[in-house]
Tab-separated table of C-alpha atoms in Angstrom:
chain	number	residue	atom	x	y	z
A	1	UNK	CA	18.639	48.833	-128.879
A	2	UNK	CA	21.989	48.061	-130.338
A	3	UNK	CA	25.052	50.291	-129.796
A	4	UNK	CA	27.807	49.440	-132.062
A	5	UNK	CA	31.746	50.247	-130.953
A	6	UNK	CA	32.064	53.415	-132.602
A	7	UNK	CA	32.504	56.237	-129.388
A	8	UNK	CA	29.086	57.618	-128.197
A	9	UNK	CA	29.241	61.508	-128.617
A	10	UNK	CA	28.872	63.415	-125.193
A	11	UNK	CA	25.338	63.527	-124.650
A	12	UNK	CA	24.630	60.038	-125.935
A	13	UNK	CA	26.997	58.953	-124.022
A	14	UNK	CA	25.483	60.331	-120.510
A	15	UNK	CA	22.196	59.239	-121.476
A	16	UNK	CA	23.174	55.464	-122.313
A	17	UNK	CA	25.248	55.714	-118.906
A	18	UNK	CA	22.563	56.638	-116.988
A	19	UNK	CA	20.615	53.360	-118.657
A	20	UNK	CA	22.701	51.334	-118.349
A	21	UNK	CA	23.010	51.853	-114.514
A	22	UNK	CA	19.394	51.942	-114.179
A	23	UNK	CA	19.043	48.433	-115.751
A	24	UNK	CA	21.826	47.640	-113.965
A	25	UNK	CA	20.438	48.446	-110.456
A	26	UNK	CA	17.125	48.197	-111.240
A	27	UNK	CA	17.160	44.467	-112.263
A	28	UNK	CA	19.016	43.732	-109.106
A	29	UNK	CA	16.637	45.235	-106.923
A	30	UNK	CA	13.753	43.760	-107.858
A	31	UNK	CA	15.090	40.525	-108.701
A	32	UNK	CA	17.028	40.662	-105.078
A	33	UNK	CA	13.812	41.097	-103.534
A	34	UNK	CA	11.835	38.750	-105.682
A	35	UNK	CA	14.112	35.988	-104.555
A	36	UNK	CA	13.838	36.916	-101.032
A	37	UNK	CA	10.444	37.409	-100.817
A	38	UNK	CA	8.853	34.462	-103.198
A	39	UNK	CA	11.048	32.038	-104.573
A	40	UNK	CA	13.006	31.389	-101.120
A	41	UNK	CA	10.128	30.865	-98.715
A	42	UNK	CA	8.344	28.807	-101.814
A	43	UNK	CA	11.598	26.738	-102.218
A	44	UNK	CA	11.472	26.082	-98.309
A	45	UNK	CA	7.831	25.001	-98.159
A	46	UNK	CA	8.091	22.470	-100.936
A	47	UNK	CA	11.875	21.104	-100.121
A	48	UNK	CA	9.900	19.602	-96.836
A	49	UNK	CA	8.281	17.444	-99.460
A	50	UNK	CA	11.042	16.983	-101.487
A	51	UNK	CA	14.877	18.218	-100.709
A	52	UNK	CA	16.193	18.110	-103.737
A	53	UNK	CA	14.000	21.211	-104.792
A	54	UNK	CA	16.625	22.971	-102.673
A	55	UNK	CA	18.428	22.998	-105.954
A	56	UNK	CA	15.670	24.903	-107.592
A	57	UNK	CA	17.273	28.230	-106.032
A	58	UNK	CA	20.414	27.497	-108.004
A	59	UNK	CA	18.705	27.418	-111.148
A	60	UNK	CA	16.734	30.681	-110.172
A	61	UNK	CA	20.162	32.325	-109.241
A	62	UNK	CA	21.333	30.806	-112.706
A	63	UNK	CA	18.753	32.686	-114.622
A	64	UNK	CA	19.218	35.666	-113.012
A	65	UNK	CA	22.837	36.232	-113.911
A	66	UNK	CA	21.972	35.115	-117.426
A	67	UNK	CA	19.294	37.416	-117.843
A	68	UNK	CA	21.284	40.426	-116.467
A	69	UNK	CA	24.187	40.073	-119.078
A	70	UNK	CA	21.750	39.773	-121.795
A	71	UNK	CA	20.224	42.740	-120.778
A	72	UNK	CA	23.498	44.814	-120.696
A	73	UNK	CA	24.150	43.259	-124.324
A	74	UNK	CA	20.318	43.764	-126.292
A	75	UNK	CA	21.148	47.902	-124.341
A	76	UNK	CA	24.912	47.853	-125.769
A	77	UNK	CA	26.896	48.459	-122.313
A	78	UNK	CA	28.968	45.121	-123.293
A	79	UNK	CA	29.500	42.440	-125.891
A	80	UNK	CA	30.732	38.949	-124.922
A	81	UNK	CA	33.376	38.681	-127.851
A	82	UNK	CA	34.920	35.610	-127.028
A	83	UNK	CA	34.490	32.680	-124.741
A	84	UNK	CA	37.059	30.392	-125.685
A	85	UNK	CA	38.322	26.595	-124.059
A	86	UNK	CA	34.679	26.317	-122.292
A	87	UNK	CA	35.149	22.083	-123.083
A	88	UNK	CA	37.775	22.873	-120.043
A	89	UNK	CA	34.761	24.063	-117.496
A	90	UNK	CA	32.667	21.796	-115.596
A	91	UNK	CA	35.320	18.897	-116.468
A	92	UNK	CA	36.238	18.470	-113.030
A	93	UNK	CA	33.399	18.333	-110.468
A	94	UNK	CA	34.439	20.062	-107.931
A	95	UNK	CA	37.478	21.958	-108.642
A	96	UNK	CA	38.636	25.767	-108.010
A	97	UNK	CA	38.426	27.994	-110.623
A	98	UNK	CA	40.442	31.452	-110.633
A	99	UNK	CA	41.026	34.516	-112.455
A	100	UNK	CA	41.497	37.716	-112.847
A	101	UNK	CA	39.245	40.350	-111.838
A	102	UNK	CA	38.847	43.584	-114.362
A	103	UNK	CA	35.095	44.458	-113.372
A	104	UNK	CA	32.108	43.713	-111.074
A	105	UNK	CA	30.655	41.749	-113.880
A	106	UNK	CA	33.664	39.096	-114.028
A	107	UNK	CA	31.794	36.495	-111.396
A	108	UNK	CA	28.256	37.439	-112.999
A	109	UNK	CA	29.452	35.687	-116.174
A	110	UNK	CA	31.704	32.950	-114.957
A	111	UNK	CA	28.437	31.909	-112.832
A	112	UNK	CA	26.384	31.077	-116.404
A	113	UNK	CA	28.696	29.230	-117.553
A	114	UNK	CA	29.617	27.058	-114.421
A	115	UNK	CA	27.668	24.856	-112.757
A	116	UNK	CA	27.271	23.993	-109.494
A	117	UNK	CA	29.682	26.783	-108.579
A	118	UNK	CA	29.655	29.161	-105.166
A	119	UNK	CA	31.842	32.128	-105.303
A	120	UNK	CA	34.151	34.061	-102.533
A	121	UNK	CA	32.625	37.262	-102.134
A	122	UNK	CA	34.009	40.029	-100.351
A	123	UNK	CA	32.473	40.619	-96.853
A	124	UNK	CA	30.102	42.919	-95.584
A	125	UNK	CA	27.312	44.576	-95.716
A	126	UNK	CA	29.683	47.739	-94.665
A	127	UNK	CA	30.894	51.133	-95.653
A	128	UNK	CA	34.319	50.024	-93.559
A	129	UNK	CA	37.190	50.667	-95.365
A	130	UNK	CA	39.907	48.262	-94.323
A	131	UNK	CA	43.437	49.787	-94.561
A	132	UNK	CA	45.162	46.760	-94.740
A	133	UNK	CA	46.723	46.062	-97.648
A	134	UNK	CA	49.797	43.407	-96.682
A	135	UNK	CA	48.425	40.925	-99.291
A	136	UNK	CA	47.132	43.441	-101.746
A	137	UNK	CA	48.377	46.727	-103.271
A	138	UNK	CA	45.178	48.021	-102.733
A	139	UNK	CA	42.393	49.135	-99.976
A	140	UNK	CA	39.500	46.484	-99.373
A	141	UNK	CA	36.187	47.790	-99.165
A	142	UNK	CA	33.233	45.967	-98.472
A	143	UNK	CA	30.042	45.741	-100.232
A	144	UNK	CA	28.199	49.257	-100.083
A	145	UNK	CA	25.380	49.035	-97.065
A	146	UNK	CA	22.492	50.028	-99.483
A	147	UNK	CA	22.587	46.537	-101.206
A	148	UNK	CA	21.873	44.826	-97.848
A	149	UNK	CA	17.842	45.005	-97.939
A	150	UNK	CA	18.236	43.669	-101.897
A	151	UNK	CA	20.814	40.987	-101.650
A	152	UNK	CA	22.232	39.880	-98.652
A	153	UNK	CA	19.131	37.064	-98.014
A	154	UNK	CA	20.135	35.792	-101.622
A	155	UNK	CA	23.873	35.266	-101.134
A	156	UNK	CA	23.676	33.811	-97.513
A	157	UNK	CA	20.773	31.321	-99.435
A	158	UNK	CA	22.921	30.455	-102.423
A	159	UNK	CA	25.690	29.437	-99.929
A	160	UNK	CA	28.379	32.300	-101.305
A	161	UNK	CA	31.385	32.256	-98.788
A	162	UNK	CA	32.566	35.626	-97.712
A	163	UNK	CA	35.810	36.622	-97.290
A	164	UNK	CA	37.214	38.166	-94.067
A	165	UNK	CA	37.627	41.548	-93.673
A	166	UNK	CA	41.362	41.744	-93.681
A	167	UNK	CA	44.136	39.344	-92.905
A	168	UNK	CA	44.421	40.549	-89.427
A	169	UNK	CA	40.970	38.694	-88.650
A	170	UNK	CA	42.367	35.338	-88.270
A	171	UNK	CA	38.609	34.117	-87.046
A	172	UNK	CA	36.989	35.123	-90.081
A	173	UNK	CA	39.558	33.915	-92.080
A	174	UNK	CA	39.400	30.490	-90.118
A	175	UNK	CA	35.546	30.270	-90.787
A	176	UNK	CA	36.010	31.105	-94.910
A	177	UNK	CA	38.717	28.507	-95.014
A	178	UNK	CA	36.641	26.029	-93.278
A	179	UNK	CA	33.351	27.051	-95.357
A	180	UNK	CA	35.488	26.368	-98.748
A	181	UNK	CA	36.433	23.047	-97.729
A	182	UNK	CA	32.628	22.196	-97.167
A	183	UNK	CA	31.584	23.438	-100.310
A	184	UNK	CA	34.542	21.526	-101.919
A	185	UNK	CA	33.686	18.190	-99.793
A	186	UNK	CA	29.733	18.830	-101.062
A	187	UNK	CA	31.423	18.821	-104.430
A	188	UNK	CA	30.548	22.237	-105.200
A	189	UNK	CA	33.385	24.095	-107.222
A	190	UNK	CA	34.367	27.658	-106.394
A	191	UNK	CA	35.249	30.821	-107.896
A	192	UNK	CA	37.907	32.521	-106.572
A	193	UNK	CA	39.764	35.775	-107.454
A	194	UNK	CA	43.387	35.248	-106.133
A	195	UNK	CA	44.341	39.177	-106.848
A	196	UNK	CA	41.381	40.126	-103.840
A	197	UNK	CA	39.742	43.223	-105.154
A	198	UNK	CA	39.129	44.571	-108.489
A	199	UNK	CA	42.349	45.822	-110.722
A	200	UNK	CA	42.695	49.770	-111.091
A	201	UNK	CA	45.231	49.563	-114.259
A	202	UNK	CA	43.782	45.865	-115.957
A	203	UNK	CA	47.448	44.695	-114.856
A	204	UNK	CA	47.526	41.861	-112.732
A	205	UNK	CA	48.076	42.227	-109.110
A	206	UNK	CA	49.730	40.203	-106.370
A	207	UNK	CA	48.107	36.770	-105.942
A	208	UNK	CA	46.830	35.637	-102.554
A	209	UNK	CA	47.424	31.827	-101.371
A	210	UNK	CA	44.287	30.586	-100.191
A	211	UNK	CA	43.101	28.619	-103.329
A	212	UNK	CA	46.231	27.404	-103.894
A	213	UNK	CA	46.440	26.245	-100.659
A	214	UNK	CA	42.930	24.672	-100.826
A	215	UNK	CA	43.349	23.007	-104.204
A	216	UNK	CA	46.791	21.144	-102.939
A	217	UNK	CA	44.760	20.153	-99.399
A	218	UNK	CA	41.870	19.088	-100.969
A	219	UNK	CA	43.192	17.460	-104.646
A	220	UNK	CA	40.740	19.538	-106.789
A	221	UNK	CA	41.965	20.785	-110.074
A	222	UNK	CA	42.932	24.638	-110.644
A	223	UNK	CA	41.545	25.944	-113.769
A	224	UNK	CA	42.913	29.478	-114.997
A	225	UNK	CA	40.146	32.046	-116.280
A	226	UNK	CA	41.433	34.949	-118.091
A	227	UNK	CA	39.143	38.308	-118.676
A	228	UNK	CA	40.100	41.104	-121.094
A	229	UNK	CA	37.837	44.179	-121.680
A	230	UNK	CA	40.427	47.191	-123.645
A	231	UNK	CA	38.962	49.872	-121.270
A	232	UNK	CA	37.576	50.596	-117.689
A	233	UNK	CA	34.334	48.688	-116.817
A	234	UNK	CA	33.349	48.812	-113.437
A	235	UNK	CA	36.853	48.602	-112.074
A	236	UNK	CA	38.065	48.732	-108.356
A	237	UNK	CA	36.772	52.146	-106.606
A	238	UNK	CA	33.790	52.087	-109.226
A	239	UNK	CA	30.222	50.595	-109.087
A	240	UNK	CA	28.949	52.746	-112.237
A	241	UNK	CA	28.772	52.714	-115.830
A	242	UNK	CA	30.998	55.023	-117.745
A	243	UNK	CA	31.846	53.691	-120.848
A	244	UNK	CA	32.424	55.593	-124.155
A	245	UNK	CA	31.767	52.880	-126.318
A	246	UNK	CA	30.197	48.832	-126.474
A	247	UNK	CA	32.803	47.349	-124.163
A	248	UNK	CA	33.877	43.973	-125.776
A	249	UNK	CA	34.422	41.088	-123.554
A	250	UNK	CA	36.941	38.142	-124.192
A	251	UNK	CA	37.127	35.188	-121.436
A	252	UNK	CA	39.241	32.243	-122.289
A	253	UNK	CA	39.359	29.071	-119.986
A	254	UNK	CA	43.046	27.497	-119.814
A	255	UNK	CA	43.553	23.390	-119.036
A	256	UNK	CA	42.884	23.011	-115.428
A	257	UNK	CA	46.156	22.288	-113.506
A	258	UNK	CA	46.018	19.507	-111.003
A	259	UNK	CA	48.070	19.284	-108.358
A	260	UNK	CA	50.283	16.573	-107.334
A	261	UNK	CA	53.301	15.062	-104.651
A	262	UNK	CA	55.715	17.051	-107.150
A	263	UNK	CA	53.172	20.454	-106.983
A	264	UNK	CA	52.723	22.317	-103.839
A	265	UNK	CA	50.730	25.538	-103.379
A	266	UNK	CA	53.310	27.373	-104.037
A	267	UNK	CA	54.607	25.608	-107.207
A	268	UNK	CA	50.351	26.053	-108.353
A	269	UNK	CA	50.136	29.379	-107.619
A	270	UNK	CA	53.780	30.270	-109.419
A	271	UNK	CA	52.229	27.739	-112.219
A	272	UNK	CA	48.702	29.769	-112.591
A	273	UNK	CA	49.931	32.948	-112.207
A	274	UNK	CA	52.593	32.552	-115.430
A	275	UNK	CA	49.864	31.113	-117.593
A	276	UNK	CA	47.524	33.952	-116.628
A	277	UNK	CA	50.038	36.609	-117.216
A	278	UNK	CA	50.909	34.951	-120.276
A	279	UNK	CA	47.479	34.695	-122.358
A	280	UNK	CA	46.469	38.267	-120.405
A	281	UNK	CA	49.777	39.408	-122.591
A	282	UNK	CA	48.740	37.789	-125.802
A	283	UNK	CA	45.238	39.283	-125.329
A	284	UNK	CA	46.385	42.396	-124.902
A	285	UNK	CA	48.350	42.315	-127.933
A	286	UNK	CA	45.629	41.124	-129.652
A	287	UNK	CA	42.943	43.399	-128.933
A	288	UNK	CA	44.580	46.451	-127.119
A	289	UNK	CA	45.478	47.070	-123.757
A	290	UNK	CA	43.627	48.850	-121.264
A	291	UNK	CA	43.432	52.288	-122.242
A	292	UNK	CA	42.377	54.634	-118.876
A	293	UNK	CA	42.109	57.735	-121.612
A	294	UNK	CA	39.669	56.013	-123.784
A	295	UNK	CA	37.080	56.142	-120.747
A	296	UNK	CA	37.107	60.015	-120.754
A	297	UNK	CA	38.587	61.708	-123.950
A	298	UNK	CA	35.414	61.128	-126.513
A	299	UNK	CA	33.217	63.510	-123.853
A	300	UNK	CA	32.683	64.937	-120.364
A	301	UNK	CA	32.175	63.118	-117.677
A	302	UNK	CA	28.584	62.927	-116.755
């Protein structure tokens, strides 16, 4: 079923919503517990006879995230527009790749495109709300405690590094650091999302240091990812669906910055931040900026 852009009318619109969500969800689930309860055990059996089947569960996870954002695009939640300067991924094995973060599907799509990639994740399973907010201008939250039973065996397995709770926890911040430079040193590239948490406006937020820091430690490349959707898609205090239309998605991969005598962390973050803000500009020009009042003003809210 193909949607095209033009705005779903009210009661179209609640009953594409509440498919899309149940795809959504429902493909997570199962696959969550799939992977948990087949391919991992499988995978451990047979890596005894041969380790490098290890990297089997890679190529599972790969297909998975692949699968999912076809599946939003043959139901019409989303369209992948654009994915411009892709010759400038997977050039650099490993390097740290950042960008800013719109929606819950941002690392979903960067991770079919990437190889060999682990991603920061936010910590948890939790319903804790952490009220610090020195390095961000918004609340943390963790992952919601429902997805535990359906994902948590699959992201410890795939070796995603969690982030600590807050930047009081200087132990759990300690123990990401040190799990990023392993990943790095196993020449596994990461994706990180300097801003911390999902945007509420589409602007771009503050930037945190730590891949900045771990890109000028560890000479690895920094290469800038840029997302644009024109409207809400999953955005920070949302884990739903509520779109009035085909949301059209545009990703463009800048030159990957590499860091030098001359470049510190702080002249790479100043450096990737100014080229992100810069093509996020020209997208919005572009293609329009993100409009909160398109979400709601074609219908009620379901």
């Amino acid at each position: 079923m193909r949607v095209n852009r033009d705005s779903y009318s009210s009661r179209k619109r609640r009953y594409l919503n509440f498919l899309f969500n149940l795809a959504f969800y429902l493909h997570f689930i199962l696959w969550g517990l799939y992977f948990s309860l087949v391919i991992l055990p499988t995978i451990a059996v047979l890596s005894r006879l041969n380790p490098r089947i290890e990297k089997t569960a890679f190529r599972f996870a790969e297909f998975f995230y692949r699968s999912l954002i076809r599946l939003l695009e043959s139901l019409g939640a989303i369209s992948i527009a654009e994915f411009s300067g892709q010759s400038n991924l997977n050039l650099h094995e490993p390097c740290i790749y950042i960008s800013n973060h719109r929606t819950m599907l941002d690392v979903l799509i960067y991770l079919t495109r990437i190889r060999n990639a682990t991603a920061l994740i936010k910590a948890g399973p939790s319903r804790e709300v952490i009220t610090d907010t020195s390095e961000t201008s918004t609340k943390r939250t963790r992952m919601p405690g429902w997805w535990a039973p359906f994902i948590s065996v699959a992201l410890h397995r795939l070796g995603y590094i969690r982030m600590p709770p807050g930047k009081s926890d200087m132990e759990g911040l300690s123990q990401t650091i040190e799990e990023c430079r392993e990943a790095l040193r196993q020449k596994r590239s990461i994706i990180i999302f300097p801003e911390g948490t999902r945007s509420r406006t589409g602007r771009l937020q503050q930037f945190l240091t730590l891949p900045f820091k771990l890109a000028y430690e560890e000479s690895v490349p920094i290469v800038p990812l840029v997302i644009h959707n024109p409207i809400p898609l999953m955005p920070k205090g949302s884990i739903w669906f509520d779109i009035p239309f085909c949301v059209p998605i545009r990703i463009r991969a800048l030159e990957p910055i590499l860091p030098s005598k001359r470049m510190d962390s702080s002249s790479l973050m100043m450096k990737a931040r100014k080229e992100i803000s810069r093509e996020l500009r020209a997208m919005d020009e572009a293609f329009g900026e993100w409009k909160l009042e398109q979400s709601t003003e074609h219908s009620d809210n379901p």
